[in-house]
Every structure is written in C-alpha cells, then in structure tokens.
C-alpha cells in the first residue's frame, strides 16, 4: 500500500459526499480539508474533530480526536486518545502513540477486524504528526488496542 497525504480534491469531496459528512455533530473544532489516502487499496483517513473544553485552562485539550476511516467501501467513525508525542518539528524525528477508544466496524466486516486495524495503523503512520502539514524528517507510530474482556 502507498498512503499519501494530500488536500482532498474537489471531485473526491463530491464522490464521498463530504458536504453531508461535515454536517454531523462535532464535540468541538472543525474538520480537516486534507486526508491520508491509498487510492489503490480504496482506504482513507481524515481528522474529523479534536475534543476540548474551552472553559478549562489551556483550552481543555483532552487528547481525544475523532476520525473518519473509509475502508474498501465502508465508512467508519473512530476516536483515539493521544498517549504521547516525542520530538517533532521541522527536520526532527517524531514519535507518537495513540490508544483506540472506539471504532464502529460494520457487523459484516467483523471477520476482517485485524486487517482493518492493521490498515488503520498504516494510515496513521503515513499521516505522521500533521498530515499534509507535517515537517518531521521521520516518524514512528504505535496504535494501542485493548481487546474487550
């Protein structure tokens, strides 16, 4: 797979009906106009919102972000929590860890859960620390997944 970060082309905004996607209720913040996409595999990842409470000190950033994840015809919604960021910046290595809080995998795709999560981790790795705006020289990523008990 070859994920790339790019601004979403006008024809894809229409193809995937982003006008409707963007009308969904957000906890805070705006949606991104860029994505991480592997066109051959028919997979993309887009930041939907960042959770925060502006009544709290420093904007109340909780570390939780919500994403749209399109996987081979199925649109999923997921939330992750940042577990840490090391380094980053112009020309520097950046390392990031996120914990998967939730993902709504359709019942008919549950038998492909492991591949979906593997592809999700690959998309986040390609997204780096800031998608099209990333200026890190290299990047490492780890997605923490806790199985249901």
PDB file of C-alpha atoms in Angstrom:
ATOM      1  CA  UNK A   1       0.000   0.000   0.000  1.00  0.00           C
ATOM      2  CA  UNK A   2       1.061   3.525  -0.631  1.00  0.00           C
ATOM      3  CA  UNK A   3      -0.666   6.061   1.569  1.00  0.00           C
ATOM      4  CA  UNK A   4      -0.120   9.718   0.746  1.00  0.00           C
ATOM      5  CA  UNK A   5      -1.162  12.933   2.475  1.00  0.00           C
ATOM      6  CA  UNK A   6      -2.961  15.439   0.279  1.00  0.00           C
ATOM      7  CA  UNK A   7      -5.656  18.080   0.266  1.00  0.00           C
ATOM      8  CA  UNK A   8      -8.928  16.437  -0.716  1.00  0.00           C
ATOM      9  CA  UNK A   9      -9.570  17.058  -4.436  1.00  0.00           C
ATOM     10  CA  UNK A  10     -12.898  18.648  -5.369  1.00  0.00           C
ATOM     11  CA  UNK A  11     -14.064  15.531  -7.228  1.00  0.00           C
ATOM     12  CA  UNK A  12     -13.457  13.391  -4.126  1.00  0.00           C
ATOM     13  CA  UNK A  13     -15.315  15.869  -1.916  1.00  0.00           C
ATOM     14  CA  UNK A  14     -18.327  15.152  -4.106  1.00  0.00           C
ATOM     15  CA  UNK A  15     -17.656  11.416  -4.603  1.00  0.00           C
ATOM     16  CA  UNK A  16     -17.623  10.718  -0.853  1.00  0.00           C
ATOM     17  CA  UNK A  17     -20.298  13.343  -0.045  1.00  0.00           C
ATOM     18  CA  UNK A  18     -18.192  15.350   2.388  1.00  0.00           C
ATOM     19  CA  UNK A  19     -20.848  18.079   2.465  1.00  0.00           C
ATOM     20  CA  UNK A  20     -23.102  15.657   4.369  1.00  0.00           C
ATOM     21  CA  UNK A  21     -20.265  14.162   6.440  1.00  0.00           C
ATOM     22  CA  UNK A  22     -19.315  17.626   7.647  1.00  0.00           C
ATOM     23  CA  UNK A  23     -22.869  18.268   8.915  1.00  0.00           C
ATOM     24  CA  UNK A  24     -22.534  15.608  11.604  1.00  0.00           C
ATOM     25  CA  UNK A  25     -22.371  16.845  15.165  1.00  0.00           C
ATOM     26  CA  UNK A  26     -18.890  17.534  16.474  1.00  0.00           C
ATOM     27  CA  UNK A  27     -17.799  17.822  20.079  1.00  0.00           C
ATOM     28  CA  UNK A  28     -15.539  20.715  19.114  1.00  0.00           C
ATOM     29  CA  UNK A  29     -13.293  22.078  16.397  1.00  0.00           C
ATOM     30  CA  UNK A  30     -13.571  21.875  12.661  1.00  0.00           C
ATOM     31  CA  UNK A  31     -12.977  19.221  10.072  1.00  0.00           C
ATOM     32  CA  UNK A  32      -9.820  18.830   8.035  1.00  0.00           C
ATOM     33  CA  UNK A  33      -9.623  19.523   4.330  1.00  0.00           C
ATOM     34  CA  UNK A  34      -6.813  17.016   3.891  1.00  0.00           C
ATOM     35  CA  UNK A  35      -6.626  13.260   4.184  1.00  0.00           C
ATOM     36  CA  UNK A  36      -4.320  10.289   4.077  1.00  0.00           C
ATOM     37  CA  UNK A  37      -5.321   8.037   1.193  1.00  0.00           C
ATOM     38  CA  UNK A  38      -4.297   4.848  -0.562  1.00  0.00           C
ATOM     39  CA  UNK A  39      -6.281   5.007  -3.796  1.00  0.00           C
ATOM     40  CA  UNK A  40      -5.287   1.508  -4.962  1.00  0.00           C
ATOM     41  CA  UNK A  41      -6.495  -0.088  -1.734  1.00  0.00           C
ATOM     42  CA  UNK A  42      -9.574   2.208  -1.546  1.00  0.00           C
ATOM     43  CA  UNK A  43      -8.735   3.348   2.003  1.00  0.00           C
ATOM     44  CA  UNK A  44      -8.597   6.849   3.501  1.00  0.00           C
ATOM     45  CA  UNK A  45      -8.333   8.534   6.888  1.00  0.00           C
ATOM     46  CA  UNK A  46      -9.482  12.063   7.747  1.00  0.00           C
ATOM     47  CA  UNK A  47      -9.380  14.001  11.005  1.00  0.00           C
ATOM     48  CA  UNK A  48     -12.934  14.984  11.946  1.00  0.00           C
ATOM     49  CA  UNK A  49     -12.538  16.899  15.209  1.00  0.00           C
ATOM     50  CA  UNK A  50     -10.414  17.408  18.311  1.00  0.00           C
ATOM     51  CA  UNK A  51     -12.175  17.226  21.648  1.00  0.00           C
ATOM     52  CA  UNK A  52     -11.579  20.082  24.071  1.00  0.00           C
ATOM     53  CA  UNK A  53     -13.352  22.132  26.705  1.00  0.00           C
ATOM     54  CA  UNK A  54     -12.648  25.814  26.181  1.00  0.00           C
ATOM     55  CA  UNK A  55     -13.822  26.609  29.702  1.00  0.00           C
ATOM     56  CA  UNK A  56     -10.803  24.733  31.097  1.00  0.00           C
ATOM     57  CA  UNK A  57      -7.267  26.146  31.426  1.00  0.00           C
ATOM     58  CA  UNK A  58      -5.155  25.925  28.260  1.00  0.00           C
ATOM     59  CA  UNK A  59      -8.260  25.203  26.175  1.00  0.00           C
ATOM     60  CA  UNK A  60      -9.022  21.959  27.974  1.00  0.00           C
ATOM     61  CA  UNK A  61      -7.400  19.703  25.374  1.00  0.00           C
ATOM     62  CA  UNK A  62      -8.339  16.134  26.320  1.00  0.00           C
ATOM     63  CA  UNK A  63      -6.099  14.312  23.854  1.00  0.00           C
ATOM     64  CA  UNK A  64      -9.132  12.726  22.170  1.00  0.00           C
ATOM     65  CA  UNK A  65      -9.555  13.095  18.419  1.00  0.00           C
ATOM     66  CA  UNK A  66     -12.234  11.712  16.104  1.00  0.00           C
ATOM     67  CA  UNK A  67     -11.581  10.438  12.592  1.00  0.00           C
ATOM     68  CA  UNK A  68     -13.399   9.181   9.523  1.00  0.00           C
ATOM     69  CA  UNK A  69     -11.884   5.942   8.230  1.00  0.00           C
ATOM     70  CA  UNK A  70     -13.068   4.690   4.852  1.00  0.00           C
ATOM     71  CA  UNK A  71     -12.127   1.072   4.253  1.00  0.00           C
ATOM     72  CA  UNK A  72     -12.974  -0.532   0.902  1.00  0.00           C
ATOM     73  CA  UNK A  73     -16.492   0.842   0.675  1.00  0.00           C
ATOM     74  CA  UNK A  74     -17.300   1.087   4.389  1.00  0.00           C
ATOM     75  CA  UNK A  75     -17.163   4.397   6.252  1.00  0.00           C
ATOM     76  CA  UNK A  76     -16.260   4.042   9.909  1.00  0.00           C
ATOM     77  CA  UNK A  77     -16.018   6.563  12.703  1.00  0.00           C
ATOM     78  CA  UNK A  78     -13.351   6.215  15.369  1.00  0.00           C
ATOM     79  CA  UNK A  79     -11.931   8.008  18.376  1.00  0.00           C
ATOM     80  CA  UNK A  80      -8.367   7.801  19.641  1.00  0.00           C
ATOM     81  CA  UNK A  81      -6.609   9.273  22.651  1.00  0.00           C
ATOM     82  CA  UNK A  82      -3.078  10.593  22.467  1.00  0.00           C
ATOM     83  CA  UNK A  83      -0.719   8.715  24.764  1.00  0.00           C
ATOM     84  CA  UNK A  84       2.264  10.844  23.979  1.00  0.00           C
ATOM     85  CA  UNK A  85       4.332  12.659  21.416  1.00  0.00           C
ATOM     86  CA  UNK A  86       8.112  12.688  21.358  1.00  0.00           C
ATOM     87  CA  UNK A  87      10.135  15.098  19.307  1.00  0.00           C
ATOM     88  CA  UNK A  88       8.683  16.569  16.167  1.00  0.00           C
ATOM     89  CA  UNK A  89       9.165  19.839  14.401  1.00  0.00           C
ATOM     90  CA  UNK A  90      10.978  20.906  11.282  1.00  0.00           C
ATOM     91  CA  UNK A  91      13.519  18.303  10.261  1.00  0.00           C
ATOM     92  CA  UNK A  92      13.213  16.328  13.510  1.00  0.00           C
ATOM     93  CA  UNK A  93      12.087  12.772  14.216  1.00  0.00           C
ATOM     94  CA  UNK A  94       8.623  12.465  15.750  1.00  0.00           C
ATOM     95  CA  UNK A  95       7.166   9.510  17.615  1.00  0.00           C
ATOM     96  CA  UNK A  96       3.527   9.179  18.587  1.00  0.00           C
ATOM     97  CA  UNK A  97       1.317   6.720  20.461  1.00  0.00           C
ATOM     98  CA  UNK A  98      -2.472   6.663  20.347  1.00  0.00           C
ATOM     99  CA  UNK A  99      -4.993   4.424  22.073  1.00  0.00           C
ATOM    100  CA  UNK A 100      -8.028   3.281  20.106  1.00  0.00           C
ATOM    101  CA  UNK A 101     -11.088   4.244  22.160  1.00  0.00           C
ATOM    102  CA  UNK A 102     -13.773   3.163  19.702  1.00  0.00           C
ATOM    103  CA  UNK A 103     -14.359   2.163  16.094  1.00  0.00           C
ATOM    104  CA  UNK A 104     -17.681   1.219  14.521  1.00  0.00           C
ATOM    105  CA  UNK A 105     -16.722  -1.688  12.288  1.00  0.00           C
ATOM    106  CA  UNK A 106     -19.856  -2.895  10.471  1.00  0.00           C
ATOM    107  CA  UNK A 107     -21.021  -6.387  11.543  1.00  0.00           C
ATOM    108  CA  UNK A 108     -20.415  -7.788   8.053  1.00  0.00           C
ATOM    109  CA  UNK A 109     -16.719  -6.772   8.329  1.00  0.00           C
ATOM    110  CA  UNK A 110     -16.016  -8.036  11.867  1.00  0.00           C
ATOM    111  CA  UNK A 111     -14.258 -11.063  10.390  1.00  0.00           C
ATOM    112  CA  UNK A 112     -11.757  -8.614   8.854  1.00  0.00           C
ATOM    113  CA  UNK A 113     -11.152  -6.638  12.069  1.00  0.00           C
ATOM    114  CA  UNK A 114      -7.436  -7.475  12.276  1.00  0.00           C
ATOM    115  CA  UNK A 115      -6.782  -6.295   8.714  1.00  0.00           C
ATOM    116  CA  UNK A 116      -8.878  -3.158   9.234  1.00  0.00           C
ATOM    117  CA  UNK A 117      -6.875  -2.266  12.362  1.00  0.00           C
ATOM    118  CA  UNK A 118      -3.590  -3.020  10.574  1.00  0.00           C
ATOM    119  CA  UNK A 119      -4.610  -0.707   7.722  1.00  0.00           C
ATOM    120  CA  UNK A 120      -5.723   1.941  10.213  1.00  0.00           C
ATOM    121  CA  UNK A 121      -2.318   1.863  11.893  1.00  0.00           C
ATOM    122  CA  UNK A 122      -0.620   2.138   8.479  1.00  0.00           C
ATOM    123  CA  UNK A 123      -2.786   5.161   7.631  1.00  0.00           C
ATOM    124  CA  UNK A 124      -1.943   6.877  10.941  1.00  0.00           C
ATOM    125  CA  UNK A 125       1.751   6.144  10.367  1.00  0.00           C
ATOM    126  CA  UNK A 126       1.571   7.775   6.934  1.00  0.00           C
ATOM    127  CA  UNK A 127      -0.421  10.705   8.364  1.00  0.00           C
ATOM    128  CA  UNK A 128       2.518  11.387  10.690  1.00  0.00           C
ATOM    129  CA  UNK A 129       2.081  14.187  13.201  1.00  0.00           C
ATOM    130  CA  UNK A 130       0.149  16.596  10.982  1.00  0.00           C
ATOM    131  CA  UNK A 131      -0.814  15.112   7.612  1.00  0.00           C
ATOM    132  CA  UNK A 132      -0.023  17.487   4.742  1.00  0.00           C
ATOM    133  CA  UNK A 133       1.461  19.957   7.231  1.00  0.00           C
ATOM    134  CA  UNK A 134       3.963  17.525   8.776  1.00  0.00           C
ATOM    135  CA  UNK A 135       7.559  18.743   8.635  1.00  0.00           C
ATOM    136  CA  UNK A 136       9.131  15.925  10.638  1.00  0.00           C
ATOM    137  CA  UNK A 137      12.090  14.208   8.979  1.00  0.00           C
ATOM    138  CA  UNK A 138      10.968  10.755  10.133  1.00  0.00           C
ATOM    139  CA  UNK A 139       8.053   9.339  12.052  1.00  0.00           C
ATOM    140  CA  UNK A 140       7.158   6.332  14.169  1.00  0.00           C
ATOM    141  CA  UNK A 141       3.668   5.420  15.331  1.00  0.00           C
ATOM    142  CA  UNK A 142       2.078   2.893  17.640  1.00  0.00           C
ATOM    143  CA  UNK A 143      -1.650   2.186  17.951  1.00  0.00           C
ATOM    144  CA  UNK A 144      -2.628   0.688  21.302  1.00  0.00           C
ATOM    145  CA  UNK A 145      -5.627  -1.607  21.055  1.00  0.00           C
ATOM    146  CA  UNK A 146      -7.191  -3.106  24.152  1.00  0.00           C
ATOM    147  CA  UNK A 147      -9.277  -6.158  23.467  1.00  0.00           C
ATOM    148  CA  UNK A 148     -12.711  -6.468  25.073  1.00  0.00           C
ATOM    149  CA  UNK A 149     -12.584  -8.529  28.222  1.00  0.00           C
TER     150      UNK A 149
END
